[in-house]
XYZ file of C-alpha atoms in Angstrom:
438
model
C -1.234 20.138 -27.512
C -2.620 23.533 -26.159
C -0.724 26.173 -25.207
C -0.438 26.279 -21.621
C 1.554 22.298 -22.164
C 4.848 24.440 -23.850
C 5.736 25.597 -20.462
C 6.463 21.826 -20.022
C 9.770 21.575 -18.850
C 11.915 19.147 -20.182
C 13.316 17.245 -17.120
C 17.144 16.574 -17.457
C 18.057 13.054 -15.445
C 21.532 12.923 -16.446
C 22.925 12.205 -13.187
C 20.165 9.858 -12.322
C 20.915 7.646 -15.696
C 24.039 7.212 -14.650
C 23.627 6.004 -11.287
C 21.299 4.033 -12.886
C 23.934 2.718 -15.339
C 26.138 1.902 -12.292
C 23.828 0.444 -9.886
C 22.728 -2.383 -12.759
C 26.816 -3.543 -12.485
C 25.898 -4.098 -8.543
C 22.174 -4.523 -8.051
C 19.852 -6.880 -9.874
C 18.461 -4.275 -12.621
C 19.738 -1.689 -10.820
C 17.175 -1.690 -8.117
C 16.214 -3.076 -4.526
C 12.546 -3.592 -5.448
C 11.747 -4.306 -9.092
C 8.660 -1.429 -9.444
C 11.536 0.751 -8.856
C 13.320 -0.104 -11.915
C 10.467 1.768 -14.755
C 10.508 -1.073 -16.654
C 6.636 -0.334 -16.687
C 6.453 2.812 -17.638
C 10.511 2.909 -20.073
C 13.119 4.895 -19.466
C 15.731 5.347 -16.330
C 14.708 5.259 -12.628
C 15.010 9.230 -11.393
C 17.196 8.908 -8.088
C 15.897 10.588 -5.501
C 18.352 12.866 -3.110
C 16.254 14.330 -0.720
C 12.538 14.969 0.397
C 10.756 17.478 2.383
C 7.265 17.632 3.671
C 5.599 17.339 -0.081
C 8.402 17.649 -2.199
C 10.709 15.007 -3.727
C 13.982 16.128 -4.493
C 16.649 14.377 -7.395
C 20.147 13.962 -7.701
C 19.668 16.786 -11.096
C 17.633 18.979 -8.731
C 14.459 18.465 -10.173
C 11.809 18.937 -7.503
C 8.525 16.656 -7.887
C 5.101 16.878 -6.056
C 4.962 13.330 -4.488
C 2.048 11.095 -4.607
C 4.267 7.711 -4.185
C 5.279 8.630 -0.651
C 7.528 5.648 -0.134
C 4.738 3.288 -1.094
C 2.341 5.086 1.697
C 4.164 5.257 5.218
C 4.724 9.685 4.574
C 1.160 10.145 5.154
C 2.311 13.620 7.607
C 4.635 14.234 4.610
C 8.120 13.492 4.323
C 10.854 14.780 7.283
C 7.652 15.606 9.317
C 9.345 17.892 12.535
C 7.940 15.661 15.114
C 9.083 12.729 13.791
C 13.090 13.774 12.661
C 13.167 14.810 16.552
C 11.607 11.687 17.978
C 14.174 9.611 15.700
C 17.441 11.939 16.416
C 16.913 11.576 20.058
C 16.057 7.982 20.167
C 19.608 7.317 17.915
C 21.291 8.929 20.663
C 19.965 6.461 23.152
C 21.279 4.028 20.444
C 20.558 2.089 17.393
C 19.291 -1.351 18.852
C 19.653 -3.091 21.762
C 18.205 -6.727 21.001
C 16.010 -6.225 24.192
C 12.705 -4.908 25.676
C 12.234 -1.348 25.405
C 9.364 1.421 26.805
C 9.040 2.751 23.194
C 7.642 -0.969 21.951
C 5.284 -1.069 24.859
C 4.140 3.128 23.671
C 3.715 2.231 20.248
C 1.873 -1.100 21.127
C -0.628 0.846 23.262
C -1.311 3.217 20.386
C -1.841 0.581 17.916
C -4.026 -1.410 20.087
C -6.321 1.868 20.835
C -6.670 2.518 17.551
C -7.312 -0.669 15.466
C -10.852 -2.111 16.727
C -9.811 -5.675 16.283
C -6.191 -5.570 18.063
C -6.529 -6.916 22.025
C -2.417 -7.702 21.901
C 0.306 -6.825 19.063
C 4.052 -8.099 17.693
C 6.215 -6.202 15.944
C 8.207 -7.249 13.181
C 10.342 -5.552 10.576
C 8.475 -5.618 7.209
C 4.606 -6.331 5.761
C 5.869 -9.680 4.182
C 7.048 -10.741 8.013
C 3.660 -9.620 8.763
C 1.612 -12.038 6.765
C 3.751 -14.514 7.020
C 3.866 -14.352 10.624
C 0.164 -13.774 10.512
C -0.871 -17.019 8.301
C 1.511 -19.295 10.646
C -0.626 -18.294 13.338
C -3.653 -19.115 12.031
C -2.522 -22.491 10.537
C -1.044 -22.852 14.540
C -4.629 -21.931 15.729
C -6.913 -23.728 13.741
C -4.884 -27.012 13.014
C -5.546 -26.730 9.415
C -2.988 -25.615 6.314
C -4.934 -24.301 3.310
C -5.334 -20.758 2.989
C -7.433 -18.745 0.572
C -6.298 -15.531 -1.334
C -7.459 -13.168 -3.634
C -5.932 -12.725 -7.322
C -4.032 -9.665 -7.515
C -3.706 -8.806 -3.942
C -0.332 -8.746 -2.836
C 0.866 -9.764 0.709
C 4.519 -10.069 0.444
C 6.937 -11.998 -1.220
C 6.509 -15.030 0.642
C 7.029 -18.373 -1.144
C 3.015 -19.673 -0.398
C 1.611 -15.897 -0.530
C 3.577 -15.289 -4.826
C 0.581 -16.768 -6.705
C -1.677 -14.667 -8.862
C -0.116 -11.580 -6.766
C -0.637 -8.127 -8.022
C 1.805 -5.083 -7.379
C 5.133 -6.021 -9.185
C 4.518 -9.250 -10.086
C 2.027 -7.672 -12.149
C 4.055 -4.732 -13.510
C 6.884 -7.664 -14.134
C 3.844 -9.414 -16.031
C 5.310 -12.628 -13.876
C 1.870 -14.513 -12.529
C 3.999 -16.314 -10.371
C 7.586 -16.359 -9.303
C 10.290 -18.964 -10.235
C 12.532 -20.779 -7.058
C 8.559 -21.082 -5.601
C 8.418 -24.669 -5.031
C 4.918 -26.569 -6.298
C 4.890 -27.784 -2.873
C 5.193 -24.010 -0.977
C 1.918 -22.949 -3.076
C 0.024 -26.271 -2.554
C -2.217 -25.093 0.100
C -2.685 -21.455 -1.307
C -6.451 -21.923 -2.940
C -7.405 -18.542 -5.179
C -10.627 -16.221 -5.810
C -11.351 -13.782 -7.920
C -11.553 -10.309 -5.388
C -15.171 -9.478 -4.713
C -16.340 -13.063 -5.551
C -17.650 -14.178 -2.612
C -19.205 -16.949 -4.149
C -16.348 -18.300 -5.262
C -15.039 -18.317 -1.490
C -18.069 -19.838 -0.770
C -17.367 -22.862 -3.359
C -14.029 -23.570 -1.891
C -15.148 -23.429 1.735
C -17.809 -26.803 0.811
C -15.139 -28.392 -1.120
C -12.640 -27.866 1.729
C -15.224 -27.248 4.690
C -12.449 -28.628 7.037
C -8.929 -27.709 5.651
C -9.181 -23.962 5.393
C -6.795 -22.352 7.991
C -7.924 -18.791 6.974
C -8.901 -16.301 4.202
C -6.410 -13.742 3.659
C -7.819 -10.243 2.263
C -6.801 -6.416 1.382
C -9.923 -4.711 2.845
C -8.990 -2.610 -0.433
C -6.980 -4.153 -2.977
C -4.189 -2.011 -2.993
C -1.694 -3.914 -5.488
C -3.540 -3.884 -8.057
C -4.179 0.053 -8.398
C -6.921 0.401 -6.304
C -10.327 -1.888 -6.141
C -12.740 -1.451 -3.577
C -14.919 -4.426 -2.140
C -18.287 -4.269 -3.536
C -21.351 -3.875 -1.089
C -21.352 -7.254 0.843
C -17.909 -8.534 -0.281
C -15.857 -8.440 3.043
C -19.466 -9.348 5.665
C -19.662 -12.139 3.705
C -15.956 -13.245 3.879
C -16.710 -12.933 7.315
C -20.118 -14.516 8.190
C -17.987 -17.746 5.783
C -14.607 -17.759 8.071
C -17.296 -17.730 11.016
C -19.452 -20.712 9.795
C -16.320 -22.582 8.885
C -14.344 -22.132 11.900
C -11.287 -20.099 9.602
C -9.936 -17.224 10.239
C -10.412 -13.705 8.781
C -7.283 -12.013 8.496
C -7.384 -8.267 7.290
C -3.942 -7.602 5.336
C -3.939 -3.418 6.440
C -0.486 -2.919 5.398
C -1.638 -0.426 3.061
C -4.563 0.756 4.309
C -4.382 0.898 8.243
C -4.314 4.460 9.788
C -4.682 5.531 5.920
C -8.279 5.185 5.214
C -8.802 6.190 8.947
C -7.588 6.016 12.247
C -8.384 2.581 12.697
C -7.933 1.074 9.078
C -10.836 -0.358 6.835
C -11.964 -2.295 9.647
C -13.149 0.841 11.296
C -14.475 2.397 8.544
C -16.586 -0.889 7.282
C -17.170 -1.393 10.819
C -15.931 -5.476 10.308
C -14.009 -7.369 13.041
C -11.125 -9.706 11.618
C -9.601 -11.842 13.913
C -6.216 -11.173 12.895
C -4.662 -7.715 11.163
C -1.498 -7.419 9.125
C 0.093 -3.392 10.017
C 3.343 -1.622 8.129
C 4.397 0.981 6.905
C 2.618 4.088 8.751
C 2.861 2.532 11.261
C 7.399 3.057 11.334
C 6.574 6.491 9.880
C 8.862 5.455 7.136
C 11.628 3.789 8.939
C 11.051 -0.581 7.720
C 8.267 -2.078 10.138
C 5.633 -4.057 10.278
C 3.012 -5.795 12.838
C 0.569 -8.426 13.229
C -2.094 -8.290 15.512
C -5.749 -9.852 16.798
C -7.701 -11.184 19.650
C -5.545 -12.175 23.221
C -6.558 -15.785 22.585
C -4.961 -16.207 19.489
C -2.013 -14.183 19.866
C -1.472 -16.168 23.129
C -0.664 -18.826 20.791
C 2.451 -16.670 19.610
C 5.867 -17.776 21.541
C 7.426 -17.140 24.413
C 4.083 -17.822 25.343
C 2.626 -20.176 23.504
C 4.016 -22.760 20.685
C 4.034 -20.710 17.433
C 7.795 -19.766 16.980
C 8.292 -16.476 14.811
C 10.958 -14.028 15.766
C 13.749 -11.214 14.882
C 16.594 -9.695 15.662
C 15.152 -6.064 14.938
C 11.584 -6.479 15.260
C 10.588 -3.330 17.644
C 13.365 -1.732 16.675
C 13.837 1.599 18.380
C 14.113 4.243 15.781
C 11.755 2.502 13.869
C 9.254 2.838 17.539
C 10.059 6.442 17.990
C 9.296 7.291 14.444
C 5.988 5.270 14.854
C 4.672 6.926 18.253
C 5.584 10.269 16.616
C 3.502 9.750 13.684
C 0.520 8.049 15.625
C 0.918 11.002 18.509
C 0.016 13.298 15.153
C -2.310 10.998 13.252
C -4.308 10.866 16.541
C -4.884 15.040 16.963
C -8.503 15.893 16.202
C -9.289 17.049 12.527
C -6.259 15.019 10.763
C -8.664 12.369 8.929
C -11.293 14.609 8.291
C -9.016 16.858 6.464
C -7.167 14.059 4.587
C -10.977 13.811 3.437
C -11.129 17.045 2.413
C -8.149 16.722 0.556
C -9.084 13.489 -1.376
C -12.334 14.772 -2.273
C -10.704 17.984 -3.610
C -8.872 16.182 -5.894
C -11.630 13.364 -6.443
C -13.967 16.373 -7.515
C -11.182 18.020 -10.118
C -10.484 14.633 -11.443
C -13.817 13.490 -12.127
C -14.395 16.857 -13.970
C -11.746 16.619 -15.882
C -12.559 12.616 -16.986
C -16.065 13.915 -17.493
C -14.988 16.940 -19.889
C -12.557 14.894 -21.883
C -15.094 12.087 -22.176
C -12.077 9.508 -22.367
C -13.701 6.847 -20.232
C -11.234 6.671 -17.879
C -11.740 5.017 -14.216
C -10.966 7.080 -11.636
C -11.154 5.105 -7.608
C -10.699 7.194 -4.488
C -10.743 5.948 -0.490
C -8.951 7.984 2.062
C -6.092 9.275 1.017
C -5.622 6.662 -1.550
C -6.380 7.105 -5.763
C -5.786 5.103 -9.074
C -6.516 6.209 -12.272
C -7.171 3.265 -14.543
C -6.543 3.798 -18.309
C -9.595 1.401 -18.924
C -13.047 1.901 -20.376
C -15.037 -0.519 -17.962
C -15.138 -0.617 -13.951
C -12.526 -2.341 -11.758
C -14.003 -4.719 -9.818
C -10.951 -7.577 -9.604
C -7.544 -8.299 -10.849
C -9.005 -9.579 -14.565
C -10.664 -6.120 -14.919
C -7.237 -4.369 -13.669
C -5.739 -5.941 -16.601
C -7.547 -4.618 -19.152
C -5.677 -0.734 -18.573
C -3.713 0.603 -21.323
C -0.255 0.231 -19.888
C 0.962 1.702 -22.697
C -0.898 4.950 -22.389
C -0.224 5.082 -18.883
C 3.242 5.422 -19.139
C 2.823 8.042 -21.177
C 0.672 9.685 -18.300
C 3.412 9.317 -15.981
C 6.468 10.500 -18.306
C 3.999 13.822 -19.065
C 3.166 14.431 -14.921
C 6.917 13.482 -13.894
C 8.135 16.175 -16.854
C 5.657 18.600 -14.813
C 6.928 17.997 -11.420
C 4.343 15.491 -10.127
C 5.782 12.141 -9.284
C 3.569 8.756 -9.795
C 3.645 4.990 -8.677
C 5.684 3.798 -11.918
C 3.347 1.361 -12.692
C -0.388 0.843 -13.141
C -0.603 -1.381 -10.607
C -0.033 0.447 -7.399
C -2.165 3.182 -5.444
C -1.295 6.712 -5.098
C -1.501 8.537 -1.730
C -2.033 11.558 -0.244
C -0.254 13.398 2.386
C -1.228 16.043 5.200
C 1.675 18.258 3.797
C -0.102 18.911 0.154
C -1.806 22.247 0.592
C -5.124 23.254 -1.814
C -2.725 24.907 -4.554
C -0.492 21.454 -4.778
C -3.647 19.330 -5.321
C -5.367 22.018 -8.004
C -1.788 22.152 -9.678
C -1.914 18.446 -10.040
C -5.567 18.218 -11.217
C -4.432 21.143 -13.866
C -1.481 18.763 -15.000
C -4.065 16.046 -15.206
C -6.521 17.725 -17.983
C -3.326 18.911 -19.731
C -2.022 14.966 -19.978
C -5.012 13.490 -21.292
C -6.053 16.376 -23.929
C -2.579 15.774 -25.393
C -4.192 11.807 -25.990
C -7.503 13.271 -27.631
């Protein structure tokens, strides 16, 4: 350990442990999400109390540089101006009504402009209502049940979508979840990410049975894997020549990797998209959306039955047009890109000057850095990182002020509100973490 690692500060969490202690007498391991709980990394969950444009902020008063940003939705940073107004003033107007509102129709428009693929939208109140909703559709559509998904990519926790899924079921080490029927999962056929030929296989062995292919333009729940050249045209030209459908799950990456999700930047056309998180600018939403033809098939106007008691609800709209309204302003992704190659460029020089073989993956304002020798092209490869030395990665940035996914499963992000400094501070921390491995 060099010098410059003593002014390490020795985080105190005493308050936070024993919340923690508490909360396991009245929440199932203390938690309301099990990536929340550390058991990936050791130690006690650090409670957060407040947060402020890039700032996290604990019940000890320890202040962290955040790169979790509620799992992606801060992407302006956290209690962005515009947004804390449009909220305050739509709670005045009242909580939720259980009926049409302007906002849903304002958000709607915004989505639709945005996403290439989106003719109509619905709104419901979380990613897993999304692709849910999304794959009922498309089994409404085409006639057909079977589905195809991807090991490792994570769509939710619903009972057909929990096999081989990445994110926590992977930090849990759990490939698949107990109370999950045989019969729920029957249907759900599964590919190695970025083997299109295995897609291929199962479309001639099931030429007529496959309702859809279900994909994370980027694998997002398993760190961070990006298709390979050809990966997603290919899923595409297949769901074409099969009469499936292509359904883009952009939970994580719409209006994160740009305006109009991967979609825009790959320049592919799915015929149905899965939307959260940005999209509520924090508050719980989701959306699924495609072509008028098949959303027509979507009740009150067609026969497909999926509905909610909050979906569109109206803090969660105003906090969504706000964030869109800024999103939208000329410059924003471009200097998102600058900010992601910043810290791209300081990363790979520090990976290069330790020489530790680490694997570093950047889109957008997304990152992973894979304790593994070899390239991550799939969920097999994924598994290969040094969990172990991870966590001690995390305990050394979190001791330093720079808070990371608890697991080495899930993606990092980056916000609008992290200025030059922030990101060279964290590259700094970085080099400091893995010299104290060498």
């Amino acid at each position: 350990m060099d010098k410059q690692s003593e002014v390490a500060r020795q985080l105190k969490l005493t308050r936070s442990q024993a919340l923690f202690q508490d909360a396991q007498e009245l929440l199932p391991g203390g938690v309301n999400s099990p990536v929340r709980a550390f058991r990936a990394v050791g130690g006690s969950p650090v409670f957060i109390s407040a947060a402020q444009g890039p700032y996290l902020y604990d019940v000890d008063g320890n202040r962290y540089l955040d790169y979790v940003q509620s799992w992606g939705p801060m992407i302006l940073g956290h209690a962005h101006p515009k947004v804390v107004e449009a909220v305050v003033q739509a709670s005045k107007r009242g909580f939720s009504f259980g009926a049409p509102t302007q906002a849903e129709n304002e958000l709607a428009g915004l989505v639709i402009d945005s996403v290439p693929s989106l003719e109509m939208v619905r709104f419901v109140n979380s990613g897993t209502e999304a692709t849910m909703s999304a794959l009922r559709l498309a089994r409404a559509y085409t006639g057909r049940n079977k589905l195809i998904k991807f090991s490792g990519c994570y769509h939710g926790h619903a009972d057909m979508l929990l096999v081989q899924a990445g994110s926590g079921v992977a930090t849990m080490g759990l490939p698949d979840s107990p109370g999950v029927p045989p019969e729920a999962t029957s249907n759900t056929l599964i590919a190695p990410y970025n083997d299109s030929a295995a897609v291929e296989e199962l479309f001639r062995t099931y030429p007529q049975e496959i309702a859809a292919v279900i994909v994370e333009p980027v694998a997002a729940n398993m760190g961070l894997v990006l298709p390979l050249p050809g990966f997603l045209e290919k899923l595409r030209e297949l769901t074409e020549e099969y009469g499936a459908l292509l359904i883009f799950d952009e939970v994580m990456t719409g209006f994160r990797v740009a305006l109009g999700g991967m979609q825009e930047r790959e320049g592919i056309t799915p015929d149905l998209t899965c939307l959260g998180k940005i999209i509520g600018g924090g508050l719980p939403v989701g959306a699924y959306g495609g072509r008028r033809e098949i959303m027509e098939q979507v009740a009150p106007v067609g026969t497909m039955y999926q509905a909610g008691t909050l979906s569109g609800n109206p803090l969660a709209m105003a906090a969504g047009i706000a964030t869109l309204t800024e999103l939208r302003k000329p410059g924003q992704y471009e200097e998102l890109e600058r900010k992601s190659q910043l810290l791209g460029e300081g990363m790979e020089r520090v990976l290069h000057e330790t020489g530790l073989g680490l694997q570093f993956v950047r889109i957008g304002a997304m990152f992973c850095l894979y304790f593994t020798p070899e390239p991550v092209i799939d969920y097999a490869c994924a598994k290969t990182s040094d969990t172990a030395r991870f966590a001690q990665y995390f305990w050394y940035m979190l001791e330093h002020g720079i808070y990371l996914p608890p697991s080495q499963f899930e993606a990092c992000f980056i916000s609008l509100a992290l200025d030059d400094t922030m990101i060279e501070e964290t590259v700094n921390h970085v080099e400091l973490a893995l010299r104290s491995f060498l």
